[in-house]
Amino acid sequence: MKHSKNYRKVLELVDSSKVYSLAEACELVKKTSTVKFDATVDVSFHMNVDTTKADQQIRGTLILPHGNGKTKKICAITSKVEEAKNAGADFAGGKDLLEKIQKENWFDFDVIVATPEMMGELGKMGRLLGPKGLMPNPKTGTVAVDIAKAIKEIKLGKVEYRLDKNANMSLTIGRVSFAAEDLVDNLVALTSTLVKVRPAAVKGSYIKTAVVHTTMGPSIRFNFEGM
């Protein structure tokens, strides 16, 4: 694969044979962006788990201490419309919004949060919302009685993590403009969470590889205690 001149230049900063500490990796990743915009900083893991087994599925949510630099538009499907709007929902309503989604193919939002009484109506739209990853789920905190709390947590930087079928996981933990210390805090919060949810059936090394990288930038391998 041919790489640009800028990519080859920043690639020289990375020792591919080295496994960096969290602090070193977060300092270095800020220097490896090859684009003119404020690139995202992403972390990718390859896990030593068998995703075909139910007891080795890894999925959940956490609030990154400094957010991830992305502002999500929230659509609240609820009977508590005013409560949702006051909490920061960009759109809030009931069947009216569901009809708008269906009839107008309207998707001017990033996430749907719902109260339990609306899940019957949302369930009818599973074929439309499911493939787009928009179906609310109690496991990710997007179905909640306290919808105000759910909305505020998402606005504060709540993110979802989950493995794909090949036992890989990727997540945005910030942007190049973030202070290195803030990237470290976010990465520590994520890795600490993953340690806590380690399946009991996993033997030996839990995470095979862990890298941090910017948009279009080279991967930087990192290590941390407890893995």
Short mmCIF file of C-alpha atoms in Angstrom, two decimals:
data_model
loop_
_atom_site.label_atom_id
_atom_site.label_comp_id
_atom_site.label_asym_id
_atom_site.label_seq_id
_atom_site.Cartn_x
_atom_site.Cartn_y
_atom_site.Cartn_z
CA MET A 1 0.00 0.00 0.00
CA LYS A 2 1.29 3.44 -0.95
CA HIS A 3 1.22 6.07 1.79
CA SER A 4 1.38 9.83 1.55
CA LYS A 5 4.51 11.81 2.26
CA ASN A 6 2.99 13.13 5.51
CA TYR A 7 2.09 9.61 6.65
CA ARG A 8 5.60 8.32 5.98
CA LYS A 9 6.99 11.28 7.93
CA VAL A 10 4.93 10.64 11.09
CA LEU A 11 5.45 6.89 10.75
CA GLU A 12 9.12 7.53 11.49
CA LEU A 13 8.08 8.76 14.95
CA VAL A 14 6.65 5.35 15.86
CA ASP A 15 8.83 2.40 16.83
CA SER A 16 6.77 -0.54 15.56
CA SER A 17 8.77 -2.97 17.72
CA LYS A 18 7.99 -1.10 20.95
CA VAL A 19 5.02 -1.43 23.27
CA TYR A 20 4.51 2.02 24.76
CA SER A 21 3.17 2.96 28.17
CA LEU A 22 -0.23 4.70 28.27
CA ALA A 23 1.39 8.08 28.86
CA GLU A 24 3.93 7.60 26.07
CA ALA A 25 1.28 6.42 23.61
CA CYS A 26 -1.03 9.36 24.33
CA GLU A 27 1.80 11.87 23.97
CA LEU A 28 2.93 10.27 20.72
CA VAL A 29 -0.50 9.88 19.12
CA LYS A 30 -1.02 13.64 19.23
CA LYS A 31 2.06 14.04 17.00
CA THR A 32 0.98 11.52 14.37
CA SER A 33 -2.09 13.16 12.84
CA THR A 34 -1.68 13.66 9.09
CA VAL A 35 -4.89 15.65 8.46
CA LYS A 36 -5.65 19.35 8.76
CA PHE A 37 -8.81 18.93 10.86
CA ASP A 38 -9.04 17.99 14.55
CA ALA A 39 -8.71 14.25 14.06
CA THR A 40 -10.28 11.69 16.36
CA VAL A 41 -8.11 9.53 18.58
CA ASP A 42 -9.29 5.93 18.49
CA VAL A 43 -8.30 2.85 20.42
CA SER A 44 -8.57 -0.65 18.97
CA PHE A 45 -8.33 -3.99 20.77
CA HIS A 46 -8.11 -7.58 19.62
CA MET A 47 -9.40 -9.74 22.46
CA ASN A 48 -8.68 -13.34 23.42
CA VAL A 49 -12.33 -14.38 23.70
CA ASP A 50 -14.65 -16.73 21.85
CA THR A 51 -17.50 -14.53 20.63
CA THR A 52 -19.59 -17.57 19.70
CA LYS A 53 -20.11 -18.27 23.40
CA ALA A 54 -22.72 -16.29 25.32
CA ASP A 55 -20.61 -16.04 28.48
CA GLN A 56 -17.77 -14.37 26.56
CA GLN A 57 -19.73 -11.53 25.00
CA ILE A 58 -18.36 -8.13 26.01
CA ARG A 59 -20.72 -5.17 25.75
CA GLY A 60 -21.57 -2.24 27.95
CA THR A 61 -21.28 1.49 28.48
CA LEU A 62 -19.09 3.89 30.42
CA ILE A 63 -18.73 7.62 30.85
CA LEU A 64 -15.36 8.88 29.66
CA PRO A 65 -14.03 11.46 32.18
CA HIS A 66 -13.39 14.02 29.44
CA GLY A 67 -15.90 12.88 26.83
CA ASN A 68 -14.72 11.83 23.39
CA GLY A 69 -15.06 15.13 21.55
CA LYS A 70 -18.24 14.08 19.78
CA THR A 71 -21.57 15.81 20.44
CA LYS A 72 -24.44 13.39 19.94
CA LYS A 73 -27.89 14.49 18.83
CA ILE A 74 -30.45 12.72 21.01
CA CYS A 75 -33.98 11.81 20.01
CA ALA A 76 -36.10 11.00 23.07
CA ILE A 77 -39.17 8.83 22.52
CA THR A 78 -41.18 9.29 25.68
CA SER A 79 -44.31 10.59 27.35
CA LYS A 80 -42.03 12.78 29.51
CA VAL A 81 -41.42 15.25 26.70
CA GLU A 82 -40.71 18.38 28.76
CA GLU A 83 -38.45 16.45 31.13
CA ALA A 84 -36.47 15.13 28.19
CA LYS A 85 -36.12 18.55 26.58
CA ASN A 86 -35.00 20.12 29.86
CA ALA A 87 -32.34 17.42 30.20
CA GLY A 88 -30.86 18.31 26.82
CA ALA A 89 -32.63 16.12 24.26
CA ASP A 90 -32.39 17.62 20.78
CA PHE A 91 -35.77 16.14 19.85
CA ALA A 92 -38.49 14.75 22.10
CA GLY A 93 -41.89 13.27 21.43
CA GLY A 94 -43.90 10.09 21.20
CA LYS A 95 -45.73 8.50 18.31
CA ASP A 96 -45.44 11.74 16.35
CA LEU A 97 -41.66 11.35 16.07
CA LEU A 98 -41.93 7.66 15.26
CA GLU A 99 -44.31 8.50 12.39
CA LYS A 100 -41.87 11.15 11.18
CA ILE A 101 -39.07 8.57 11.11
CA GLN A 102 -41.20 6.07 9.21
CA LYS A 103 -42.93 8.38 6.72
CA GLU A 104 -40.12 10.87 6.06
CA ASN A 105 -37.12 8.56 6.56
CA TRP A 106 -35.96 11.13 9.11
CA PHE A 107 -32.74 10.34 10.93
CA ASP A 108 -31.34 13.72 11.95
CA PHE A 109 -29.99 12.32 15.23
CA ASP A 110 -27.34 9.94 16.53
CA VAL A 111 -29.09 8.01 19.30
CA ILE A 112 -32.61 7.21 20.48
CA VAL A 113 -33.39 7.20 24.19
CA ALA A 114 -36.76 5.90 25.34
CA THR A 115 -38.83 5.29 28.43
CA PRO A 116 -40.13 1.71 28.89
CA GLU A 117 -43.76 2.48 28.00
CA MET A 118 -42.72 3.42 24.46
CA MET A 119 -40.82 0.22 23.69
CA GLY A 120 -43.95 -1.50 22.34
CA GLU A 121 -44.21 1.10 19.61
CA LEU A 122 -40.46 1.12 18.99
CA GLY A 123 -40.46 -2.67 18.72
CA LYS A 124 -42.69 -2.43 15.67
CA MET A 125 -39.90 -0.48 13.96
CA GLY A 126 -37.16 -3.01 14.68
CA ARG A 127 -36.47 -3.75 11.00
CA LEU A 128 -35.95 -0.05 10.35
CA LEU A 129 -34.01 0.93 13.48
CA GLY A 130 -32.11 -2.30 14.16
CA PRO A 131 -29.82 -2.30 11.09
CA LYS A 132 -28.91 1.33 11.83
CA GLY A 133 -27.97 0.51 15.42
CA LEU A 134 -30.65 2.86 16.74
CA MET A 135 -32.91 0.49 18.66
CA PRO A 136 -32.85 1.47 22.36
CA ASN A 137 -31.58 -1.19 24.74
CA PRO A 138 -31.62 -1.34 28.56
CA LYS A 139 -28.07 -2.81 28.49
CA THR A 140 -26.72 0.39 26.95
CA GLY A 141 -28.79 2.70 29.13
CA THR A 142 -30.92 3.96 26.25
CA VAL A 143 -34.10 2.56 27.81
CA ALA A 144 -34.62 4.16 31.19
CA VAL A 145 -37.39 5.24 33.54
CA ASP A 146 -35.22 8.20 34.52
CA ILE A 147 -34.85 9.54 31.02
CA ALA A 148 -33.34 12.83 32.19
CA LYS A 149 -30.43 10.98 33.78
CA ALA A 150 -29.93 8.86 30.65
CA ILE A 151 -29.82 11.94 28.42
CA LYS A 152 -27.43 13.82 30.67
CA GLU A 153 -25.03 10.86 30.83
CA ILE A 154 -24.88 10.64 27.03
CA LYS A 155 -24.25 14.38 26.79
CA LEU A 156 -21.46 14.04 29.38
CA GLY A 157 -19.62 11.50 27.23
CA LYS A 158 -21.24 8.13 27.78
CA VAL A 159 -20.10 5.68 25.12
CA GLU A 160 -20.88 2.09 24.23
CA TYR A 161 -18.24 -0.59 23.81
CA ARG A 162 -18.83 -3.98 22.22
CA LEU A 163 -16.93 -6.72 20.44
CA ASP A 164 -17.55 -7.60 16.82
CA LYS A 165 -17.78 -11.23 15.71
CA ASN A 166 -14.01 -11.37 15.20
CA ALA A 167 -13.31 -10.29 18.81
CA ASN A 168 -12.23 -6.80 17.80
CA MET A 169 -13.29 -3.59 19.51
CA SER A 170 -12.78 0.04 18.46
CA LEU A 171 -13.75 3.20 20.30
CA THR A 172 -13.10 6.93 20.00
CA ILE A 173 -11.52 8.29 23.18
CA GLY A 174 -10.93 11.90 22.16
CA ARG A 175 -9.39 14.23 19.62
CA VAL A 176 -5.89 15.39 18.78
CA SER A 177 -6.68 18.74 20.45
CA PHE A 178 -7.19 16.99 23.81
CA ALA A 179 -4.41 17.27 26.38
CA ALA A 180 -2.36 14.07 26.57
CA GLU A 181 -3.34 13.78 30.25
CA ASP A 182 -7.04 13.80 29.29
CA LEU A 183 -6.48 11.07 26.72
CA VAL A 184 -4.71 9.02 29.39
CA ASP A 185 -7.62 9.50 31.80
CA ASN A 186 -10.10 8.35 29.16
CA LEU A 187 -7.96 5.37 28.20
CA VAL A 188 -7.51 4.34 31.84
CA ALA A 189 -11.30 4.54 32.36
CA LEU A 190 -11.89 2.31 29.35
CA THR A 191 -9.20 -0.27 30.06
CA SER A 192 -10.18 -0.45 33.75
CA THR A 193 -13.77 -1.15 32.70
CA LEU A 194 -12.66 -3.90 30.32
CA VAL A 195 -10.63 -5.53 33.10
CA LYS A 196 -13.70 -5.56 35.35
CA VAL A 197 -15.85 -7.29 32.72
CA ARG A 198 -13.26 -9.92 31.80
CA PRO A 199 -15.15 -13.21 31.25
CA ALA A 200 -14.29 -15.86 33.82
CA ALA A 201 -13.83 -18.43 31.05
CA VAL A 202 -10.91 -16.54 29.47
CA LYS A 203 -7.58 -18.14 30.26
CA GLY A 204 -4.17 -16.56 29.74
CA SER A 205 -3.79 -13.20 28.03
CA TYR A 206 -7.08 -11.31 27.85
CA ILE A 207 -6.14 -8.67 25.27
CA LYS A 208 -3.92 -9.83 22.43
CA THR A 209 -3.18 -6.42 20.94
CA ALA A 210 -4.05 -2.84 21.91
CA VAL A 211 -3.30 0.16 19.71
CA VAL A 212 -4.16 3.84 19.70
CA HIS A 213 -4.23 5.87 16.50
CA THR A 214 -5.60 9.03 14.90
CA THR A 215 -7.78 9.35 11.82
CA MET A 216 -5.52 8.22 8.94
CA GLY A 217 -2.55 7.96 11.34
CA PRO A 218 -0.28 4.99 12.20
CA SER A 219 -1.06 2.58 15.03
CA ILE A 220 0.82 2.80 18.32
CA ARG A 221 0.93 -0.33 20.48
CA PHE A 222 0.48 0.23 24.20
CA ASN A 223 0.53 -1.84 27.36
CA PHE A 224 -0.85 -1.45 30.88
CA GLU A 225 -0.92 -3.33 34.16
CA GLY A 226 -3.47 -6.08 34.71
CA MET A 227 -3.80 -7.35 31.16
#
